[in-house]
Coordinates of C-alpha atoms in Angstrom, one line a residue:
Q1 CA 14.1 10.4 26.1
V2 CA 12.4 9.1 23.4
R3 CA 15.2 6.1 21.6
L4 CA 14.8 5.0 18.2
V5 CA 18.0 2.4 17.3
E6 CA 17.8 0.9 14.4
S7 CA 19.6 -2.0 13.3
G8 CA 20.0 -4.9 10.7
G9 CA 20.9 -3.2 7.6
G10 CA 23.3 -4.9 5.1
S11 CA 24.3 -5.6 1.6
V12 CA 22.1 -8.3 -0.2
Q13 CA 22.0 -9.5 -3.3
A14 CA 18.2 -8.9 -5.6
G15 CA 16.3 -11.3 -4.5
G16 CA 17.3 -11.3 -1.0
S17 CA 15.6 -10.9 1.8
L18 CA 16.9 -8.9 5.3
R19 CA 15.0 -8.0 9.3
L20 CA 15.3 -4.4 9.4
S21 CA 14.8 -3.8 13.9
C22 CA 14.1 -0.8 15.4
A23 CA 14.6 -0.6 19.7
Y24 CA 12.9 1.8 20.9
S25 CA 13.1 3.2 24.5
G26 CA 11.3 6.2 27.0
Y27 CA 7.5 6.6 25.6
S28 CA 4.8 3.9 26.1
F29 CA 4.9 1.8 22.2
S30 CA 2.2 0.0 23.3
T31 CA -0.4 2.2 22.3
S32 CA 1.0 4.3 19.7
C33 CA 1.5 3.9 15.8
M34 CA 4.8 3.2 14.9
G35 CA 6.3 2.8 11.0
W36 CA 8.9 2.7 9.0
V37 CA 10.6 5.6 6.1
R38 CA 13.1 4.7 3.9
Q39 CA 15.8 7.6 2.0
A40 CA 17.9 7.1 -1.2
P41 CA 20.2 9.0 -3.0
G42 CA 18.0 13.0 -4.8
K43 CA 15.0 11.4 -4.0
E44 CA 12.1 12.3 -1.0
R45 CA 11.6 10.4 2.2
E46 CA 8.7 7.7 0.9
G47 CA 6.3 6.2 3.7
V48 CA 7.2 2.8 3.3
A49 CA 4.6 0.3 6.1
R50 CA 3.1 1.5 9.6
I51 CA 0.9 -0.7 12.0
D52 CA -1.2 0.9 14.9
W53 CA -1.3 -0.2 19.0
R54 CA -4.0 -2.5 18.0
G55 CA -1.6 -3.9 14.7
N56 CA -2.9 -2.9 12.3
T57 CA -0.6 -2.2 9.7
R58 CA -0.5 0.1 6.0
Y59 CA 2.1 -0.5 3.5
A60 CA 3.0 1.5 0.7
D61 CA 2.1 -0.6 -2.5
S62 CA 5.9 -0.5 -3.4
A63 CA 5.7 -2.9 -0.1
K64 CA 2.9 -4.7 -0.1
G65 CA 3.2 -8.1 -0.8
R66 CA 7.2 -8.6 -0.3
F67 CA 7.2 -6.3 3.4
T68 CA 5.8 -6.9 6.1
I69 CA 6.3 -4.9 9.6
S70 CA 5.0 -6.4 13.5
K71 CA 6.5 -4.9 16.1
D72 CA 7.4 -6.9 19.8
N73 CA 5.5 -4.7 23.0
D74 CA 7.4 -7.0 25.7
K75 CA 11.1 -6.5 23.7
K76 CA 10.4 -3.5 23.0
I77 CA 11.0 -3.7 19.1
L78 CA 9.7 -2.9 16.2
Y79 CA 10.8 -4.9 12.8
L80 CA 10.6 -4.5 9.0
Q81 CA 11.1 -8.4 7.0
M82 CA 12.0 -7.5 3.6
D83 CA 11.3 -10.1 0.6
S84 CA 12.1 -10.3 -2.8
L85 CA 14.7 -7.5 -2.4
K86 CA 14.7 -5.4 -5.5
P87 CA 17.7 -2.6 -6.3
E88 CA 15.1 0.1 -6.0
D89 CA 14.2 -0.8 -2.3
A90 CA 18.0 0.3 -1.7
A91 CA 18.6 3.3 0.7
I92 CA 18.4 4.0 4.4
Y93 CA 15.5 2.8 6.7
L94 CA 14.3 5.2 9.8
C95 CA 11.2 3.9 12.1
G96 CA 9.9 6.6 13.4
A97 CA 6.9 6.8 16.3
T98 CA 3.4 8.6 17.0
C99 CA 2.4 8.8 13.4
R100 CA 1.3 11.5 11.8
A101 CA -1.5 12.2 9.7
T102 CA 0.5 11.9 6.4
F103 CA 2.0 8.5 6.0
G104 CA 5.1 7.9 6.7
D105 CA 5.3 11.3 8.6
F106 CA 5.8 10.7 12.8
A107 CA 7.5 12.7 15.5
Y108 CA 10.5 10.4 16.9
W109 CA 13.3 9.0 14.1
G110 CA 15.8 7.4 15.2
Q111 CA 18.8 7.2 12.6
G112 CA 18.3 4.6 10.2
T113 CA 20.7 2.0 8.7
Q114 CA 21.6 1.7 5.2
V115 CA 20.7 -1.2 2.8
T116 CA 22.1 -1.7 -0.4
V117 CA 21.1 -4.6 -2.8
S118 CA 22.8 -5.6 -5.8
S119 CA 21.4 -6.4 -9.1

């Protein structure tokens, strides 16, 4: 059974940092594409970043230069390091596994972790 569990969300002031984690199990994620999306109230779900099995990464324009996605296959954890956070980054962040053609779309999803950024 595929399982994705996010953690690391919280409240931070603008300019601060957070590192999100997504523990995964039940699948061969070492050879899979994984990533992060976010959803803010009243907005559509937005792809943030993804990483393939080779370690190639892709970011949304809003995340470039501030966010870093990485994956530890031995620990089975996907990370999203978020620096220089802005109030508009506030959202529920979800990790996904098995990338689909559309950036930010995945076959499997976690439940999400809340990120709040105060100005």
